[in-house]
Coordinates of C-alpha atoms in Angstrom, one line a residue:
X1 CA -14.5 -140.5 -142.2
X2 CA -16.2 -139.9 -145.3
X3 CA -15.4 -142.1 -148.6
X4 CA -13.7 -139.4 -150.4
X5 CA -11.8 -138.8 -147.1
X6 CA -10.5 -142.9 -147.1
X7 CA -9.6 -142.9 -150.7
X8 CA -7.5 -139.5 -150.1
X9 CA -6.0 -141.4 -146.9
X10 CA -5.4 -144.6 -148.8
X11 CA -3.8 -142.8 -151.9
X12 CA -1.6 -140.5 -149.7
X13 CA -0.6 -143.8 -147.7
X14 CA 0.8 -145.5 -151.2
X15 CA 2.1 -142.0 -152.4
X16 CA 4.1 -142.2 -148.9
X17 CA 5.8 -145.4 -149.8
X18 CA 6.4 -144.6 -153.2
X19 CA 8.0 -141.3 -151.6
X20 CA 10.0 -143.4 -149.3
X21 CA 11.5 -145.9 -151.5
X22 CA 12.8 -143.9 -154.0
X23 CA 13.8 -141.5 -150.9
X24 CA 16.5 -144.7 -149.4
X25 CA 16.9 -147.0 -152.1
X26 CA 19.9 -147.3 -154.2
X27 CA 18.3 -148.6 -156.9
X28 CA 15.0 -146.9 -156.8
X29 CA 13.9 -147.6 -160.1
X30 CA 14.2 -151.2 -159.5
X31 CA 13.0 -151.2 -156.1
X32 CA 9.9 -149.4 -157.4
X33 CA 9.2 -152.0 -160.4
X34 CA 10.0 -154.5 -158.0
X35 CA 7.1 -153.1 -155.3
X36 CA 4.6 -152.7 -158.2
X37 CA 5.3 -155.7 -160.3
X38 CA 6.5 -158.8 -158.5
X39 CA 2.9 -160.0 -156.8
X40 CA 1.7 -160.2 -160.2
X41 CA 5.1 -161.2 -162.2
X42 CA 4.6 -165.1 -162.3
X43 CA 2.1 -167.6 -161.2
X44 CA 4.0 -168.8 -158.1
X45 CA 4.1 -164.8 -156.7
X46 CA 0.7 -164.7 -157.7
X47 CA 0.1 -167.8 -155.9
X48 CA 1.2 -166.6 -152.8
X49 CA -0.2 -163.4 -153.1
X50 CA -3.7 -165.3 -153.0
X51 CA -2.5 -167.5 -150.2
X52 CA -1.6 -164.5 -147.7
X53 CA -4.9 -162.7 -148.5
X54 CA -6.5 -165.3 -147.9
X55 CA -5.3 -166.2 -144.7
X56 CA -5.2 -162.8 -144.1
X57 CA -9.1 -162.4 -145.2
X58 CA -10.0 -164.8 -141.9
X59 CA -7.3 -163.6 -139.7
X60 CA -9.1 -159.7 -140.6
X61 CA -12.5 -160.8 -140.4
X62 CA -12.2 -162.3 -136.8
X63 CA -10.8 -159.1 -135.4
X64 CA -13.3 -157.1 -137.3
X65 CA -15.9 -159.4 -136.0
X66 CA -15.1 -158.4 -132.2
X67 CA -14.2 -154.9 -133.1
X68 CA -18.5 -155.0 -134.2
X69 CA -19.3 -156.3 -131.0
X70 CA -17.9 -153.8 -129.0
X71 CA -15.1 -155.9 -128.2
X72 CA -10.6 -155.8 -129.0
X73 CA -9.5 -159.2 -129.4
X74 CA -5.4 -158.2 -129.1
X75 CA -4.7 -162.4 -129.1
X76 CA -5.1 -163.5 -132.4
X77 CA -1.7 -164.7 -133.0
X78 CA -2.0 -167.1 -130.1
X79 CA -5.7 -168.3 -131.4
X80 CA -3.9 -168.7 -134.5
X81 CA -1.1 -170.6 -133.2
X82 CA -3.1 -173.2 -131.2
X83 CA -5.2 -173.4 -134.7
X84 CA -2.4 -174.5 -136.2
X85 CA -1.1 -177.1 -133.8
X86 CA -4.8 -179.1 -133.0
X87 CA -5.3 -179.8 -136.1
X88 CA -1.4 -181.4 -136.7
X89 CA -1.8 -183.2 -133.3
X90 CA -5.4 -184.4 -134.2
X91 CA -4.2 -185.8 -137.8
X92 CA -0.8 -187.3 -136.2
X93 CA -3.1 -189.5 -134.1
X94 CA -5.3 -191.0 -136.7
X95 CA -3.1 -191.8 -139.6
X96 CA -5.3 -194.4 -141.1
X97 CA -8.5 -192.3 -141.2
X98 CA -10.1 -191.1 -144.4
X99 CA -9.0 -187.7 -145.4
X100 CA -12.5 -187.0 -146.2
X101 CA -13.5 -187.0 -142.3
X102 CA -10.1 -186.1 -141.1
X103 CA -9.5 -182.8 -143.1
X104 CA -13.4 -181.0 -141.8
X105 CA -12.4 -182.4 -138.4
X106 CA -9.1 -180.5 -138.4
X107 CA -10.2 -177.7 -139.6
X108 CA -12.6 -177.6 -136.6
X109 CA -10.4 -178.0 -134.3
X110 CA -7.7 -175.2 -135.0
X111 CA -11.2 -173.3 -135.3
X112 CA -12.1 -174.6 -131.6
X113 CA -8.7 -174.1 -130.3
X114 CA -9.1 -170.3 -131.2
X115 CA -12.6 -170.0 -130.1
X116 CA -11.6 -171.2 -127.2
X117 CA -9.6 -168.7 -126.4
X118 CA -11.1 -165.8 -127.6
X119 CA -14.4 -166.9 -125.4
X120 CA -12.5 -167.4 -122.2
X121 CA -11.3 -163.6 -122.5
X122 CA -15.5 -162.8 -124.0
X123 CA -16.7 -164.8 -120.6
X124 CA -14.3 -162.7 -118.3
X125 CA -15.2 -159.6 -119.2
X126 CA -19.3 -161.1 -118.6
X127 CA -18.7 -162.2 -115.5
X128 CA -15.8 -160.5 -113.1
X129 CA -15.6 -157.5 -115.6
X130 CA -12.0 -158.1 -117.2
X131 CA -11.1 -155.9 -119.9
X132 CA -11.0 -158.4 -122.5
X133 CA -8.0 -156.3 -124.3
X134 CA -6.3 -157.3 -121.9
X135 CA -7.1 -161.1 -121.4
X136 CA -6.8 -161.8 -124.9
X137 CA -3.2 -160.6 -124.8
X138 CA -1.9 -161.9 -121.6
X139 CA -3.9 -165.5 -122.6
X140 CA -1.7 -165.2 -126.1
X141 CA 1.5 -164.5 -124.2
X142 CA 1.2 -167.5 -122.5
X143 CA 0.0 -169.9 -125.0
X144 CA 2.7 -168.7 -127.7
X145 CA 5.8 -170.3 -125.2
X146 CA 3.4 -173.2 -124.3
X147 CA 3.6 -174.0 -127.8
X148 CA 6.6 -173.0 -129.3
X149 CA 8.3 -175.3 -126.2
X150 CA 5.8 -178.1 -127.4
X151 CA 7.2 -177.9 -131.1
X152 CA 10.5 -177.6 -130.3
X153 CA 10.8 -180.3 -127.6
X154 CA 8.4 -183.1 -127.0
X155 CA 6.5 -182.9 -130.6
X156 CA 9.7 -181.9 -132.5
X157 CA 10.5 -183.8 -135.5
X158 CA 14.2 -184.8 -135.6
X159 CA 14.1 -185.5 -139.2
X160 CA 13.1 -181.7 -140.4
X161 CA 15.3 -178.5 -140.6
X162 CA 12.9 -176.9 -139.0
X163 CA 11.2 -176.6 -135.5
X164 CA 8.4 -178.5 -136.2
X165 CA 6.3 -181.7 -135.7
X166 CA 6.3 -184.5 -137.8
X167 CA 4.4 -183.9 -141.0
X168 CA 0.5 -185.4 -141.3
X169 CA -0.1 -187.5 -144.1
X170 CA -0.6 -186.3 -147.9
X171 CA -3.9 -187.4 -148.5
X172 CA -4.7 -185.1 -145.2
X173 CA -2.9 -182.0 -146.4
X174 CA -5.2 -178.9 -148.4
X175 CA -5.2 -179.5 -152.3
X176 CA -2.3 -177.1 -154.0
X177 CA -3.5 -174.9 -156.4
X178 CA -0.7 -173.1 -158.6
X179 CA 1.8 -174.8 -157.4
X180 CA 4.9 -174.7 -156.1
X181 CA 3.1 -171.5 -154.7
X182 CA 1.4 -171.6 -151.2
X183 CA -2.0 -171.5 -152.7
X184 CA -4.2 -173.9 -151.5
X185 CA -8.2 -175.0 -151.7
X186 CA -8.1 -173.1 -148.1
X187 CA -8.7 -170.1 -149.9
X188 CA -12.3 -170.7 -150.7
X189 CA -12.8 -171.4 -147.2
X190 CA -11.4 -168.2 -145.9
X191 CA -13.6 -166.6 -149.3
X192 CA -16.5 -168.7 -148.0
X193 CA -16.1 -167.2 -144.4
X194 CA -15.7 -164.0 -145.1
X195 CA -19.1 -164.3 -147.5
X196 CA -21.0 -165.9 -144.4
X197 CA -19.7 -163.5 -141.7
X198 CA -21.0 -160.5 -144.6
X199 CA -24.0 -162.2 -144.8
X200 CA -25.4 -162.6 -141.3
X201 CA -24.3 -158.8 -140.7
X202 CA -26.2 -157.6 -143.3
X203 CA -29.6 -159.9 -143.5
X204 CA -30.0 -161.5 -140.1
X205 CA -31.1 -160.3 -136.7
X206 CA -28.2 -162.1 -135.1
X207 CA -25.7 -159.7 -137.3
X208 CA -27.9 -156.4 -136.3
X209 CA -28.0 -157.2 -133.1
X210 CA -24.5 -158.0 -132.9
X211 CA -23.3 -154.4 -134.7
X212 CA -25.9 -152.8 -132.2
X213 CA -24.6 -153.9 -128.8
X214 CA -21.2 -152.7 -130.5
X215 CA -21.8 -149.3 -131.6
X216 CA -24.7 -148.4 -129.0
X217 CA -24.2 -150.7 -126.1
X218 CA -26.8 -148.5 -123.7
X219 CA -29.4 -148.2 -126.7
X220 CA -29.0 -152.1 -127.4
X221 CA -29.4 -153.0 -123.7
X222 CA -32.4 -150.7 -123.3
X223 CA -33.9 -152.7 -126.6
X224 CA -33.8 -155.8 -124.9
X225 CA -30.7 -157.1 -126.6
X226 CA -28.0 -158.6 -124.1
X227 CA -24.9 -157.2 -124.9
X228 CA -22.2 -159.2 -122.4
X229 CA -23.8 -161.9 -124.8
X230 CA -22.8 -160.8 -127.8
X231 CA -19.6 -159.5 -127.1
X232 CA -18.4 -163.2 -125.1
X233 CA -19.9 -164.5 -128.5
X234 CA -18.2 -162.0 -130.8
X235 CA -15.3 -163.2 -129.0
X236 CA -15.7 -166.6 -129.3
X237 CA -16.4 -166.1 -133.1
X238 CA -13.2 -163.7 -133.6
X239 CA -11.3 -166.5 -132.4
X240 CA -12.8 -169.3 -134.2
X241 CA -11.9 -167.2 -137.5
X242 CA -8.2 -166.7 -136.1
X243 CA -7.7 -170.8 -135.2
X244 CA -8.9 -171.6 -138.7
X245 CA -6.5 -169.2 -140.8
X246 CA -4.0 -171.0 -138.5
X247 CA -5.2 -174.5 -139.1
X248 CA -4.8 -173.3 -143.1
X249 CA -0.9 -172.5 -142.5
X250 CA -0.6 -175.8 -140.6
X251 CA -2.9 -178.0 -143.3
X252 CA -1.9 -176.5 -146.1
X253 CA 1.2 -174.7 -146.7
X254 CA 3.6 -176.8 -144.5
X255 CA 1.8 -180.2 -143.5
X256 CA 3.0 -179.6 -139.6
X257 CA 3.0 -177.4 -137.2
X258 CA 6.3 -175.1 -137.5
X259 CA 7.2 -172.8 -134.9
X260 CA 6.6 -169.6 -135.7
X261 CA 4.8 -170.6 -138.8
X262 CA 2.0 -168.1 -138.4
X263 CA 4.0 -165.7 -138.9
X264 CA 2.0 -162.4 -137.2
X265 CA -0.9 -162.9 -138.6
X266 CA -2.9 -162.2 -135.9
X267 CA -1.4 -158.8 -135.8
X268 CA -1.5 -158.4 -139.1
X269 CA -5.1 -159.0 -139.0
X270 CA -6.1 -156.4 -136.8
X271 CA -4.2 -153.9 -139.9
X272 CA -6.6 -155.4 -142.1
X273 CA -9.8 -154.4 -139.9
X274 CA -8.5 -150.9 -139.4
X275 CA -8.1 -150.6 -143.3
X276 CA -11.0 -152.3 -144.0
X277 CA -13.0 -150.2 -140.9
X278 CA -14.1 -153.2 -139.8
X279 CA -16.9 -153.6 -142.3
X280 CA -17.5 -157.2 -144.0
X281 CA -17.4 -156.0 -147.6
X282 CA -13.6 -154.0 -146.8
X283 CA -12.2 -157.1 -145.7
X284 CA -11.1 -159.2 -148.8
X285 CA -10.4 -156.1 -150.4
X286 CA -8.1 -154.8 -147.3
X287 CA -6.2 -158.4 -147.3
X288 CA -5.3 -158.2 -151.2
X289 CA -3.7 -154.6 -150.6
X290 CA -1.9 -155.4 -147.1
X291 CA -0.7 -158.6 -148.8
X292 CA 0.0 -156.8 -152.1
X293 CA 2.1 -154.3 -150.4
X294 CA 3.8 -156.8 -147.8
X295 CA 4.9 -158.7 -150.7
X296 CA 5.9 -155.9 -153.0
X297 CA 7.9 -154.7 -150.4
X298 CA 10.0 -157.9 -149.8
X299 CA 10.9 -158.0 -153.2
X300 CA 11.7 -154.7 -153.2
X301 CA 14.1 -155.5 -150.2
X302 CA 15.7 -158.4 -151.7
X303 CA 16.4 -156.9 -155.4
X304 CA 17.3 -153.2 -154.5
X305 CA 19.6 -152.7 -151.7
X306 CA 16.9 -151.7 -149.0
X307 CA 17.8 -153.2 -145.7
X308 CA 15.3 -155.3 -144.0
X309 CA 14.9 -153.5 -141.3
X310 CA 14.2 -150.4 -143.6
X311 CA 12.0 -152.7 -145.3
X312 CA 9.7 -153.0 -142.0
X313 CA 9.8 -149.7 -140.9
X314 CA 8.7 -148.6 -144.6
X315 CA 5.8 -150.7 -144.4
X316 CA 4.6 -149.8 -140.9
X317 CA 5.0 -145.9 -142.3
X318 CA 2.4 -146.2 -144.8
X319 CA 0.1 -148.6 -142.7
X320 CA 0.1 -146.1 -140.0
X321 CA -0.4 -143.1 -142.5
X322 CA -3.9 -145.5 -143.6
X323 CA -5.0 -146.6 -140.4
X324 CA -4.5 -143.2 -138.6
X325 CA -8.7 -142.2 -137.1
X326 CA -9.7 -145.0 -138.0
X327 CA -9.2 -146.8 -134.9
X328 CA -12.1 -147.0 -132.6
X329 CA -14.4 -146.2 -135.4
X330 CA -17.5 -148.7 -135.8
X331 CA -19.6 -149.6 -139.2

């Protein structure tokens, strides 16, 4: 798809919504200043506009990383969800340590958890030949119950309104930035990540090879390069990218694991690779509009009259109107 192409898509995608919202609000004046307005109204919207896309920045990335190797990673919400309870369960167990070592240490392991995860489908797929489509979805349909009956059972705190764990300690929670928005310091991580993850594609051998065994497995394995490797490994690093966005929910904007705190953003992560065609420069830009729209259209929703359900299904219109040919389509 050429770049005059993509912009045409894009524009006739946000056209669409506009279309649709004046189409079944009641109050489609309002609806529409709500959609174009409220992410940018006041600093806690703002706020939280940063927080999603940042979030949504890793939770992109990771599925654009396996999409480059070749590989689907369909279980990011599960990676995500395991990110976000090691961390808690880590932190829960060593109160008294210094934040300084705890916070890096939790951070790994909601990025472990996912890895974990994502590699056991890469590994499959090397070894007996498993579609890893496949595996990644049927590991994150078993880990989400796992989980969720964890939370709401053993690890539940009886003290919250919520399904959730007890809370960690302040001094091991992310710094709040804007507050009493969801912004946190976790958003120069997921800005750092993304940077890296553009980085080694574009200047490193690792990152060629890696976009090589994805978009020409036969030519890469005739070069030398070992393909199962770098798709268990762009695996493995897809869900490493999806544990940590869930490690930020879990860390930074409630202090516990919550069930159901992360919220589809593994799914809403692969939307952000298709927008952003998987390519490491697209992605932060693809996670500010998808969060820009997702939140435009909830207060849209709550101001105007538009049911929610109408809500959803106008946002999945216009994200299928942008994502349509580009699925399937490498760097």
């Amino acid at each position: 798809m050429t770049k005059n192409r993509r912009i045409l898509v894009i524009s006739g995608g946000i056209l669409l919504l506009l279309g649709l919202v004046l189409y079944v609000s009641p109050k489609p004046l309002e609806a529409l200043a709500d959609l174009c307005t409220d992410p940018l109204r006041t600093p806690f919207a703002f706020g939280n506009l940063m927080a999603t896309a940042g979030i949504l920045t890793l939770s992109g990335a990771g599925i654009a990383v396996a999409m480059s190797s070749g590989s689907f990673n369909l279980g990011g919400e599960g990676q995500a969800y395991l990110g976000s309870l090691l961390p808690v369960l880590l932190l829960l167990a060593l109160p008294g340590a210094p934040p300084s070592l705890m916070i890096p240490l939790g951070l790994a392991a909601g990025a472990f958890g996912g890895s974990a995860m994502g590699w056991l489908s890469g590994i499959m797929r090397e070894k007996i030949g498993t579609d890893e489509l496949i595996s990644s979805y049927l590991a994150a349909g078993a880990v989400i119950p796992i989980i969720d009956y964890l939370i709401a059972v053993p690890l539940r705190d009886p003290d919250s309104y919520l399904l959730s764990t007890p809370k960690i300690a302040e001094g091991f929670r992310l710094v709040r930035l804007l507050p009493p928005s969801q912004l946190t310091s976790g958003i120069f991580l997921a800005l750092g990540a993304a940077l890296l993850w553009w980085f080694l594609s574009r200047y490193t051998l690792m990152g060629y090879e890696l976009r090589l065994s994805g978009a020409n497995p036969r030519f890469a394995s005739l070069s030398g390069i070992r393909v199962s490797r770098y798709r268990s490994g762009g695996m493995s690093i897809s869900g490493a990218l999806c544990g940590l966005a869930g490690a930020l929910m879990s860390l930074g904007v409630y202090g516990a694991a919550v069930q159901g705190g992360t919220g589809g953003i593994g799914w809403n992560g692969i939307a952000v690779a298709l927008i952003a065609r998987y390519r490491p420069a697209l992605i932060l830009p693809a996670a500010l509009f998808f969060a820009y729209l997702t939140q435009g259209l909830s207060a849209a929703v709550m101001a105007s009259g538009i049911s929610n359900e109408m809500g959803l299904l106008l946002q999945a219109a216009v994200f299928i109107a942008i994502t349509a040919g580009e699925a399937g389509k490498g760097e």
